[in-house]
Tab-separated table of C-alpha atoms and ligand atoms in Angstrom:
chain	number	residue	atom	x	y	z
A	1	MET	CA	64.903	-20.863	-44.990
A	2	ASN	CA	62.966	-17.723	-44.151
A	3	VAL	CA	65.466	-15.995	-42.196
A	4	TYR	CA	67.594	-16.160	-45.280
A	5	ASP	CA	65.137	-15.037	-47.890
A	6	GLY	CA	64.530	-11.481	-45.676
A	7	TRP	CA	68.664	-11.234	-45.698
A	8	ARG	CA	68.560	-11.739	-49.677
A	9	ILE	CA	65.380	-8.956	-49.701
A	10	ALA	CA	66.927	-6.422	-47.236
A	11	ALA	CA	70.533	-7.030	-49.589
A	12	MET	CA	68.384	-6.228	-52.746
A	13	LEU	CA	67.301	-2.952	-51.369
A	14	GLU	CA	70.317	-1.849	-50.461
A	15	HIS	CA	71.555	-2.627	-53.332
A	16	ARG	CA	69.285	-0.020	-54.819
A	17	GLY	CA	70.085	2.602	-52.111
A	18	MET	CA	67.438	1.508	-49.756
A	19	THR	CA	67.985	2.339	-45.981
A	20	ARG	CA	66.031	0.068	-43.236
A	21	THR	CA	63.273	1.541	-40.847
A	22	GLU	CA	61.747	-0.252	-37.918
A	23	ASN	CA	59.090	2.487	-38.522
A	24	VAL	CA	56.411	1.601	-40.456
A	25	SER	CA	55.340	4.976	-40.940
A	26	ASP	CA	58.497	6.030	-41.487
A	27	ALA	CA	58.633	3.626	-44.937
A	28	ASP	CA	58.778	3.457	-48.488
A	29	ILE	CA	57.479	0.055	-49.250
A	30	ILE	CA	56.761	-2.803	-46.252
A	31	ILE	CA	57.432	-6.494	-47.482
A	32	LEU	CA	56.297	-9.085	-44.642
A	33	ASN	CA	58.131	-12.464	-45.935
A	34	THR	CA	55.763	-14.629	-44.735
A	35	CYS	CA	55.771	-18.682	-43.147
A	36	ALA	CA	52.625	-20.528	-44.326
A	37	VAL	CA	53.199	-24.002	-42.712
A	38	ARG	CA	50.629	-23.425	-39.808
A	39	ALA	CA	47.321	-21.281	-39.996
A	40	LYS	CA	48.091	-18.888	-37.442
A	41	ALA	CA	51.255	-18.124	-38.825
A	42	THR	CA	49.221	-17.040	-42.088
A	43	ASP	CA	46.403	-15.372	-39.891
A	44	LYS	CA	49.199	-13.316	-38.132
A	45	VAL	CA	50.605	-11.711	-41.879
A	46	PHE	CA	46.425	-11.365	-42.591
A	47	SER	CA	45.889	-9.027	-39.052
A	48	ALA	CA	49.271	-7.350	-39.769
A	49	LEU	CA	48.748	-5.957	-42.968
A	50	GLY	CA	45.337	-4.745	-41.166
A	51	ARG	CA	47.673	-2.781	-38.478
A	52	ILE	CA	50.205	-1.624	-40.969
A	53	ARG	CA	47.723	-0.228	-43.505
A	54	ARG	CA	46.305	2.377	-41.198
A	55	ALA	CA	49.740	2.810	-39.724
A	56	LYS	CA	51.466	3.407	-43.135
A	57	LYS	CA	52.303	6.471	-44.804
A	58	SER	CA	49.691	6.537	-48.614
A	59	SER	CA	52.311	6.502	-50.519
A	60	ALA	CA	54.130	3.382	-49.010
A	61	LEU	CA	53.997	0.451	-51.073
A	62	MET	CA	53.221	-2.597	-49.381
A	63	GLY	CA	53.028	-6.625	-50.195
A	64	ILE	CA	53.745	-10.022	-48.858
A	65	VAL	CA	56.797	-12.414	-50.234
A	66	GLY	CA	56.775	-15.763	-49.272
A	67	CYS	CA	54.830	-19.273	-48.432
A	68	VAL	CA	51.883	-17.315	-47.680
A	69	ALA	CA	51.401	-15.162	-51.586
A	70	ARG	CA	51.824	-18.870	-52.750
A	71	GLU	CA	49.612	-20.037	-50.669
A	72	SER	CA	47.126	-17.189	-51.415
A	73	GLY	CA	47.636	-15.403	-55.095
A	74	ALA	CA	45.641	-13.602	-56.577
A	75	ASP	CA	43.104	-13.696	-53.252
A	76	ALA	CA	45.265	-12.064	-51.048
A	77	PHE	CA	44.486	-8.852	-53.015
A	78	ARG	CA	40.760	-9.309	-52.626
A	79	ARG	CA	41.184	-9.111	-48.854
A	80	VAL	CA	44.006	-6.078	-48.780
A	81	PRO	CA	42.804	-4.700	-51.841
A	82	ASP	CA	45.459	-2.028	-51.053
A	83	LEU	CA	48.088	-4.525	-51.308
A	84	ASN	CA	50.953	-3.610	-54.068
A	85	PHE	CA	52.688	-7.091	-54.803
A	86	VAL	CA	52.173	-10.658	-54.009
A	87	LEU	CA	55.426	-12.745	-54.669
A	88	GLY	CA	55.755	-16.552	-54.102
A	89	PRO	CA	59.426	-18.254	-52.428
A	90	GLN	CA	60.247	-18.410	-55.563
A	91	SER	CA	60.082	-15.071	-57.304
A	92	TYR	CA	61.264	-12.754	-54.793
A	93	HIS	CA	64.015	-11.190	-57.415
A	94	LYS	CA	61.171	-9.320	-59.235
A	95	LEU	CA	60.824	-7.013	-55.981
A	96	PRO	CA	62.155	-4.173	-57.616
A	97	GLU	CA	59.819	-4.504	-60.582
A	98	ILE	CA	57.445	-2.751	-58.578
A	99	LEU	CA	59.568	-0.560	-57.478
A	100	GLU	CA	59.605	1.065	-61.275
A	101	ASN	CA	56.022	0.396	-61.481
A	102	PRO	CA	54.333	1.236	-58.656
A	103	ASP	CA	50.886	1.934	-59.900
A	104	ALA	CA	50.784	-1.762	-60.762
A	105	LYS	CA	49.593	-5.176	-59.000
A	106	LEU	CA	52.682	-6.948	-59.187
A	107	LEU	CA	51.584	-10.956	-58.625
A	108	ASN	CA	54.070	-13.795	-59.427
A	109	ILE	CA	53.969	-17.494	-57.440
A	110	ASP	CA	55.463	-19.090	-60.516
A	111	LEU	CA	57.916	-21.502	-58.926
A	112	SER	CA	60.833	-20.769	-60.900
A	113	GLY	CA	63.384	-22.802	-59.588
A	114	LEU	CA	67.031	-21.061	-58.498
A	115	GLU	CA	66.661	-17.883	-61.003
A	116	LYS	CA	66.602	-16.250	-58.198
A	117	PHE	CA	69.712	-17.183	-56.438
A	118	ASP	CA	71.839	-16.135	-59.199
A	119	SER	CA	70.011	-12.539	-59.740
A	120	LEU	CA	70.622	-10.778	-56.045
A	121	PRO	CA	73.192	-9.288	-55.706
A	122	GLN	CA	76.101	-10.346	-52.906
A	123	MET	CA	76.206	-9.499	-49.674
A	124	VAL	CA	78.289	-6.821	-48.902
A	125	LYS	CA	78.920	-8.405	-45.536
A	126	SER	CA	78.521	-11.364	-44.141
A	127	PRO	CA	76.789	-11.921	-40.564
A	128	THR	CA	79.455	-14.494	-38.715
A	129	VAL	CA	76.521	-17.314	-38.676
A	130	THR	CA	75.693	-16.872	-42.855
A	131	TYR	CA	73.117	-19.553	-44.273
A	132	ILE	CA	73.896	-20.946	-47.548
A	133	PRO	CA	71.193	-22.183	-49.118
A	134	ILE	CA	72.188	-25.650	-50.663
A	135	GLN	CA	68.543	-26.998	-52.338
A	136	GLU	CA	64.871	-25.812	-52.195
A	137	GLY	CA	62.424	-27.303	-52.371
A	138	CYS	CA	60.418	-30.837	-51.066
A	139	ASN	CA	60.411	-34.258	-52.649
A	140	HIS	CA	58.830	-35.740	-49.814
A	141	CYS	CA	54.986	-34.933	-49.354
A	142	CYS	CA	54.409	-35.397	-45.767
A	143	THR	CA	51.238	-35.908	-46.054
A	144	TYR	CA	50.270	-32.885	-43.022
A	145	CYS	CA	52.694	-30.474	-44.918
A	146	ILE	CA	52.367	-27.753	-47.768
A	147	VAL	CA	56.008	-26.856	-48.495
A	148	PRO	CA	55.908	-29.242	-51.620
A	149	TYR	CA	52.929	-26.721	-52.631
A	150	THR	CA	54.434	-23.795	-51.814
A	151	ARG	CA	57.846	-24.548	-52.239
A	152	GLY	CA	57.848	-26.429	-54.894
A	153	ARG	CA	59.898	-29.833	-55.780
A	154	GLU	CA	62.972	-30.822	-55.027
A	155	ILE	CA	65.875	-29.138	-56.913
A	156	SER	CA	69.985	-29.011	-56.316
A	157	ARG	CA	71.839	-25.815	-56.478
A	158	LYS	CA	75.403	-26.177	-58.892
A	159	PHE	CA	78.033	-27.777	-56.344
A	160	ASP	CA	80.322	-24.399	-57.845
A	161	ASP	CA	77.868	-21.964	-56.795
A	162	CYS	CA	76.823	-23.051	-53.570
A	163	ILE	CA	80.914	-23.321	-52.761
A	164	ARG	CA	81.096	-19.588	-54.091
A	165	ASP	CA	78.637	-18.449	-52.249
A	166	THR	CA	80.642	-20.056	-49.013
A	167	ILE	CA	83.781	-18.557	-50.152
A	168	HIS	CA	82.446	-14.995	-50.364
A	169	ALA	CA	80.296	-15.500	-47.257
A	170	ALA	CA	83.956	-16.698	-45.401
A	171	LYS	CA	85.954	-13.731	-47.038
A	172	THR	CA	83.719	-11.242	-45.977
A	173	GLY	CA	82.643	-12.196	-42.121
A	174	ALA	CA	80.930	-15.297	-41.879
A	175	ILE	CA	83.156	-18.346	-39.055
A	176	GLU	CA	80.064	-20.039	-39.360
A	177	ILE	CA	78.136	-21.842	-42.073
A	178	CYS	CA	74.612	-23.399	-42.252
A	179	PHE	CA	73.631	-26.037	-45.030
A	180	LEU	CA	69.834	-25.095	-45.957
A	181	GLY	CA	67.263	-27.387	-47.519
A	182	GLN	CA	63.545	-28.156	-46.457
A	183	ASN	CA	65.623	-31.165	-47.398
A	184	VAL	CA	68.893	-30.239	-47.299
A	185	ASN	CA	71.221	-33.921	-46.701
A	186	GLY	CA	68.744	-35.084	-49.865
A	187	TYR	CA	70.816	-32.751	-51.892
A	188	LYS	CA	72.441	-34.234	-54.758
A	189	TYR	CA	73.914	-32.320	-57.992
A	190	THR	CA	75.496	-33.639	-61.776
A	191	ASP	CA	77.819	-31.633	-63.204
A	192	GLU	CA	78.029	-32.070	-67.095
A	193	ASN	CA	80.531	-34.378	-66.438
A	194	GLY	CA	78.371	-37.087	-64.832
A	195	HIS	CA	79.892	-36.709	-61.338
A	196	THR	CA	77.493	-36.646	-58.019
A	197	TYR	CA	77.972	-34.209	-55.698
A	198	ARG	CA	76.464	-35.260	-52.435
A	199	LEU	CA	76.275	-32.971	-48.576
A	200	SER	CA	78.933	-34.562	-47.830
A	201	ASP	CA	81.398	-32.932	-50.787
A	202	LEU	CA	80.308	-29.683	-49.993
A	203	ILE	CA	81.170	-30.147	-45.819
A	204	GLN	CA	84.945	-31.885	-47.118
A	205	ALA	CA	84.898	-28.299	-49.681
A	206	ALA	CA	83.955	-25.691	-46.788
A	207	ALA	CA	85.936	-27.234	-44.114
A	208	LYS	CA	88.956	-26.420	-46.336
A	209	ILE	CA	88.207	-22.421	-46.578
A	210	PRO	CA	90.657	-21.788	-43.741
A	211	GLU	CA	88.077	-18.343	-42.280
A	212	ILE	CA	85.925	-20.894	-41.419
A	213	MET	CA	85.666	-22.714	-38.019
A	214	ARG	CA	81.833	-24.050	-37.865
A	215	ILE	CA	79.234	-25.936	-40.405
A	216	ARG	CA	75.875	-27.391	-39.930
A	217	PHE	CA	73.324	-28.704	-42.108
A	218	THR	CA	69.369	-28.346	-41.470
A	219	SER	CA	66.895	-29.603	-41.658
A	220	SER	CA	67.293	-33.480	-42.046
A	221	TYR	CA	65.034	-36.519	-43.410
A	222	PRO	CA	65.981	-39.564	-41.507
A	223	THR	CA	66.495	-42.050	-44.530
A	224	GLU	CA	68.838	-40.120	-46.501
A	225	MET	CA	71.023	-39.645	-43.773
A	226	THR	CA	73.196	-41.655	-46.400
A	227	ASP	CA	76.498	-43.205	-44.751
A	228	ASP	CA	79.549	-40.792	-46.454
A	229	LEU	CA	77.117	-38.379	-44.334
A	230	ILE	CA	77.177	-39.560	-41.282
A	231	GLU	CA	80.838	-40.216	-42.007
A	232	MET	CA	81.670	-36.702	-41.829
A	233	PHE	CA	80.607	-36.452	-37.860
A	234	LYS	CA	83.476	-39.053	-37.463
A	235	THR	CA	86.359	-37.003	-40.075
A	236	GLU	CA	85.045	-33.130	-40.281
A	237	PRO	CA	86.020	-31.951	-37.342
A	238	LYS	CA	84.796	-28.559	-38.011
A	239	LEU	CA	81.051	-30.591	-38.783
A	240	LEU	CA	79.258	-29.722	-35.212
A	241	PRO	CA	77.799	-32.456	-33.497
A	242	PHE	CA	74.732	-31.638	-33.500
A	243	LEU	CA	72.056	-32.397	-35.737
A	244	ASN	CA	68.382	-31.482	-36.891
A	245	MET	CA	66.314	-34.670	-37.757
A	246	PRO	CA	62.843	-34.640	-37.245
A	247	ILE	CA	60.840	-37.509	-36.020
A	248	GLN	CA	56.764	-35.680	-36.045
A	249	SER	CA	56.125	-38.592	-33.904
A	250	GLY	CA	56.589	-41.702	-32.110
A	251	ALA	CA	53.994	-43.742	-33.085
A	252	PRO	CA	54.216	-45.941	-36.288
A	253	ASP	CA	50.568	-45.846	-37.426
A	254	VAL	CA	50.216	-41.738	-37.343
A	255	LEU	CA	53.647	-41.994	-39.299
A	256	GLN	CA	52.261	-44.238	-41.683
A	257	ARG	CA	49.420	-42.161	-42.178
A	258	MET	CA	52.145	-39.156	-42.407
A	259	ASN	CA	53.548	-40.560	-45.224
A	260	ARG	CA	56.703	-41.243	-43.227
A	261	PRO	CA	57.608	-44.409	-44.507
A	262	TYR	CA	60.353	-45.115	-42.516
A	263	ASP	CA	59.280	-47.190	-38.885
A	264	LEU	CA	61.658	-46.947	-35.255
A	265	ASP	CA	63.582	-49.878	-35.958
A	266	GLN	CA	65.003	-48.173	-38.620
A	267	TYR	CA	65.397	-44.446	-37.247
A	268	ILE	CA	67.031	-45.639	-33.799
A	269	GLY	CA	69.933	-47.769	-36.161
A	270	ILE	CA	70.396	-44.383	-37.744
A	271	ILE	CA	70.784	-42.293	-34.384
A	272	ASN	CA	73.088	-45.152	-33.498
A	273	LYS	CA	75.548	-44.954	-36.483
A	274	LEU	CA	75.490	-41.499	-35.855
A	275	ARG	CA	76.508	-41.549	-32.026
A	276	ASN	CA	79.247	-44.566	-33.144
A	277	ALA	CA	80.354	-41.421	-35.563
A	278	ARG	CA	81.349	-39.376	-32.907
A	279	SER	CA	79.721	-39.936	-29.192
A	280	ASP	CA	79.347	-35.995	-28.142
A	281	ILE	CA	76.721	-35.982	-30.824
A	282	GLN	CA	72.905	-34.479	-29.887
A	283	ILE	CA	69.860	-33.910	-31.941
A	284	SER	CA	66.978	-32.693	-32.257
A	285	SER	CA	63.398	-32.729	-33.601
A	286	ASP	CA	60.301	-31.033	-34.514
A	287	PHE	CA	56.859	-33.276	-33.703
A	288	ILE	CA	53.112	-32.830	-34.571
A	289	VAL	CA	51.165	-33.677	-31.840
A	290	GLY	CA	46.799	-33.800	-32.425
A	291	PHE	CA	47.922	-35.426	-36.087
A	292	PRO	CA	44.164	-36.888	-37.279
A	293	GLY	CA	43.551	-40.333	-35.366
A	294	GLU	CA	46.287	-40.030	-33.108
A	295	THR	CA	45.212	-41.760	-29.909
A	296	ASP	CA	45.900	-41.669	-26.234
A	297	SER	CA	48.293	-44.526	-26.686
A	298	ASP	CA	49.604	-42.735	-30.241
A	299	PHE	CA	50.755	-39.893	-28.702
A	300	GLU	CA	52.469	-42.184	-25.300
A	301	GLN	CA	54.988	-43.180	-27.686
A	302	THR	CA	55.658	-39.954	-29.130
A	303	VAL	CA	56.451	-39.124	-25.311
A	304	ASN	CA	58.815	-42.052	-24.651
A	305	ILE	CA	60.540	-41.933	-28.582
A	306	ALA	CA	61.355	-37.782	-26.867
A	307	LYS	CA	63.160	-39.954	-23.774
A	308	GLN	CA	64.863	-42.373	-25.181
A	309	ILE	CA	66.578	-40.449	-28.014
A	310	GLY	CA	66.794	-37.514	-25.579
A	311	TYR	CA	66.322	-35.023	-28.238
A	312	ILE	CA	68.005	-31.127	-26.900
A	313	ASN	CA	66.402	-28.151	-28.601
A	314	SER	CA	63.178	-29.906	-29.829
A	315	TYR	CA	60.005	-28.128	-30.982
A	316	CYS	CA	56.673	-29.688	-30.837
A	317	PHE	CA	53.389	-28.211	-32.417
A	318	LYS	CA	49.662	-28.716	-32.349
A	319	TYR	CA	48.778	-30.235	-36.201
A	320	SER	CA	47.033	-27.404	-38.199
A	321	PRO	CA	45.004	-28.431	-40.919
A	322	ARG	CA	46.198	-27.141	-44.685
A	323	PRO	CA	45.571	-26.566	-48.014
A	324	HIS	CA	46.489	-28.403	-50.747
A	325	THR	CA	46.920	-30.991	-48.165
A	326	ALA	CA	45.881	-34.826	-47.821
A	327	ALA	CA	45.755	-34.487	-43.778
A	328	ALA	CA	43.406	-31.937	-43.606
A	329	LEU	CA	40.877	-34.197	-45.854
A	330	MET	CA	41.616	-37.357	-43.233
A	331	PRO	CA	38.594	-38.329	-41.059
A	332	ASN	CA	38.794	-38.076	-36.900
A	333	GLN	CA	40.603	-35.041	-36.528
A	334	ILE	CA	41.532	-34.305	-33.033
A	335	PRO	CA	39.605	-31.829	-30.823
A	336	GLU	CA	41.412	-27.984	-30.201
A	337	SER	CA	41.311	-29.332	-26.683
A	338	ILE	CA	42.883	-32.319	-27.103
A	339	LYS	CA	45.724	-31.047	-28.885
A	340	SER	CA	46.534	-28.665	-26.558
A	341	ALA	CA	46.796	-30.944	-23.658
A	342	ARG	CA	49.174	-32.956	-25.732
A	343	LEU	CA	51.281	-29.876	-26.649
A	344	ALA	CA	51.788	-29.205	-22.875
A	345	THR	CA	52.894	-32.046	-21.904
A	346	LEU	CA	55.068	-32.830	-24.871
A	347	ASP	CA	56.875	-29.101	-24.148
A	348	ALA	CA	57.206	-29.608	-20.636
A	349	THR	CA	58.717	-33.620	-21.490
A	350	LEU	CA	61.499	-31.611	-24.368
A	351	ASN	CA	61.639	-28.681	-21.592
A	352	GLU	CA	63.256	-31.180	-18.844
A	353	ILE	CA	65.137	-33.040	-21.073
A	354	GLN	CA	66.637	-29.994	-22.019
A	355	ARG	CA	67.170	-28.827	-18.609
A	356	ASP	CA	68.854	-31.723	-17.964
A	357	PHE	CA	71.447	-31.568	-20.749
A	358	ASN	CA	72.674	-27.592	-19.982
A	359	GLU	CA	73.060	-28.966	-16.173
A	360	SER	CA	75.125	-31.755	-17.747
A	361	CYS	CA	77.373	-28.945	-19.572
A	362	ILE	CA	78.646	-27.513	-16.151
A	363	GLY	CA	82.179	-28.198	-15.938
A	364	LYS	CA	82.741	-28.553	-19.672
A	365	THR	CA	84.747	-26.241	-21.463
A	366	LEU	CA	82.841	-25.533	-24.778
A	367	SER	CA	83.859	-23.261	-27.859
A	368	CYS	CA	81.987	-21.233	-28.124
A	369	LEU	CA	80.966	-18.569	-31.237
A	370	TYR	CA	79.395	-14.490	-30.834
A	371	GLU	CA	76.187	-13.624	-31.342
A	372	GLY	CA	76.586	-9.828	-29.721
A	373	PRO	CA	75.749	-7.844	-26.355
A	374	ASP	CA	72.513	-9.361	-24.793
A	375	LYS	CA	70.028	-6.521	-23.942
A	376	THR	CA	71.249	-4.939	-21.245
A	377	GLY	CA	74.650	-4.610	-22.530
A	378	ARG	CA	76.248	-5.685	-19.452
A	379	HIS	CA	76.531	-9.877	-20.693
A	380	LEU	CA	77.751	-11.100	-24.277
A	381	VAL	CA	76.009	-14.040	-25.904
A	382	TYR	CA	78.099	-17.041	-27.154
A	383	ARG	CA	76.639	-20.183	-29.202
A	384	THR	CA	77.413	-22.889	-27.805
A	385	PRO	CA	78.093	-25.968	-30.471
A	386	TYR	CA	74.804	-27.740	-29.900
A	387	MET	CA	73.122	-23.860	-30.230
A	388	GLN	CA	72.645	-23.321	-26.418
A	389	GLN	CA	72.734	-20.111	-25.401
A	390	CYS	CA	75.572	-19.395	-23.104
A	391	ILE	CA	76.257	-15.568	-21.648
A	392	VAL	CA	79.541	-14.117	-20.220
A	393	SER	CA	80.538	-11.052	-18.445
A	394	ARG	CA	80.839	-8.268	-20.344
A	395	PRO	CA	84.814	-7.687	-20.508
A	396	ASP	CA	85.969	-4.205	-19.544
A	397	ASN	CA	87.629	-3.733	-23.131
A	398	ASP	CA	85.850	-4.193	-26.310
A	399	THR	CA	88.978	-5.324	-28.158
A	400	MET	CA	88.969	-8.604	-25.635
A	401	ILE	CA	85.708	-9.714	-27.216
A	402	PRO	CA	87.010	-13.096	-29.303
A	403	ALA	CA	84.321	-14.176	-31.955
A	404	LEU	CA	85.388	-17.778	-31.046
A	405	ALA	CA	86.120	-18.141	-27.633
A	406	LYS	CA	86.399	-21.459	-25.016
A	407	ILE	CA	84.332	-20.814	-22.576
A	408	GLU	CA	83.972	-22.895	-19.044
A	409	ILE	CA	79.888	-23.402	-18.555
A	410	THR	CA	79.344	-22.525	-15.193
A	411	ALA	CA	75.404	-22.471	-14.500
A	412	ALA	CA	72.832	-23.578	-16.680
A	413	ASN	CA	69.506	-23.622	-16.357
A	414	LYS	CA	66.092	-24.705	-18.926
A	415	ALA	CA	66.622	-21.633	-21.394
A	416	SER	CA	70.546	-21.214	-21.211
A	417	LEU	CA	73.536	-21.143	-19.737
A	418	ARG	CA	76.520	-19.207	-17.856
A	419	GLY	CA	79.925	-19.514	-18.578
A	420	LYS	CA	83.953	-17.517	-17.967
A	421	PHE	CA	86.301	-17.115	-20.677
A	422	VAL	CA	89.244	-20.115	-19.786
A	423	GLU	CA	92.160	-18.251	-21.932
B	1	LIG	N1	50.717	-28.472	-38.922
B	1	LIG	C1	51.669	-28.545	-37.372
B	1	LIG	N2	52.992	-29.022	-37.925
B	1	LIG	C2	53.746	-28.001	-39.353
B	1	LIG	N3	54.820	-28.801	-39.771
B	1	LIG	C3	54.718	-28.558	-41.079
B	1	LIG	N4	53.018	-29.044	-40.898
B	1	LIG	C4	52.950	-28.796	-40.494
B	1	LIG	C5	51.318	-28.423	-40.061
B	1	LIG	N5	50.807	-28.372	-40.769
B	1	LIG	C6	55.941	-28.996	-38.575
B	1	LIG	C7	56.601	-30.020	-38.685
B	1	LIG	C8	57.953	-29.231	-39.543
B	1	LIG	C9	58.225	-27.804	-39.461
B	1	LIG	C10	58.849	-27.298	-39.665
B	1	LIG	O1	56.476	-28.090	-38.963
B	1	LIG	O2	56.634	-30.912	-37.478
B	1	LIG	O3	59.461	-30.060	-39.051
B	2	LIG	FE1	56.961	-30.916	-45.666
B	2	LIG	FE2	59.463	-31.392	-44.620
B	2	LIG	FE3	57.631	-33.569	-44.915
B	2	LIG	FE4	59.707	-31.672	-47.119
B	2	LIG	S1	60.054	-33.555	-45.581
B	2	LIG	S2	56.846	-32.851	-47.118
B	2	LIG	S3	59.315	-30.155	-45.927
B	2	LIG	S4	57.855	-32.056	-43.366
């Protein structure tokens, strides 16, 4: 979602005749698009602001947008007096106001709903993988998570607006689209005639657009994985066989304290339905280790479920207490040293599963989407349907680089695959 917001902000400024610079001392405006999900990310914002204020031109405008802006509010101006603007994740479309009135201190952390989506100019050229936000905010209120506070309650965009944006993306260069939302499979929009649209309707409509060859969505909440959506994996070949559906923990007690009211049988039941719908589907998850009160045996259950489900492409994080969340006030907070040890153990398990999966791809031919040249320029980077990076040799003639290619996988390690073009 932050990557998407960053694109829209850049497009909005480009539309006003500004151009990008990688060099802080050249910039007329410096915008930090921020994440507040863990304390480390927030701390980084303020240390970066310290560096930037020393390097920037004195006339340059500097500010923060996104979740840290919403979390800190006016306090950010007290911490960094030279800040010019602080705009929350739903008010960054107000950014031009600071260009018109550079001497003001612009503060807006309202949760203004969907206003931003409709007041921003469309992008002239869309990336091959384009994000289409369909839903913002979250009603789940997991006890560790600051997102319901920073991004607000769940709200779904109009079906027609989502499809209009998808068609625009397709006509301007997109080959893959990724429907986005904090709780994307909770998408629900009822039009003026009382017709309700779900994510499965969006997938079917997007699949009819000829330029769109691959469709995915992120991030899904387990109990909102309804049968109509699961069915899409069976009936819609453009939907990639890869799903991010975080479990967070494998211990029932911890899940209960996290306010994630599903039990493991229910979660595994959903995975089984998905595998019945599409046998080659792979699942990824996020995990939090060191949640308040997590015992060694709770943690062991998390490692076990990771192995049992065989998650690929997953992330694990040390629990980070956040303001405005219930878990920050819970007893039995776990010491940092234990969190670090558990993180290392789970990371090693997830890496091992990833390596095994990558190696199991050797000899297979996968349909992969071109991403760009690698750092050396001698190779090309493609993405498999499972979001693995696949490296191929660069052909002599760049006009022969296909956007979507059949690639035979010839080698693999934990981080990436190697392959060769089949046709
Ligand atoms: N501490 C650690 N990780 C967190 N996440 C969300 N809140 C926290 C927190 N307070 C993780 C969850 C979520 C991912 C985006 O970030 O695993 O799925
Ligand atoms: Fe946060 Fe996701 Fe839980 Fe919503 S479902 S509160 S975004 S972790």
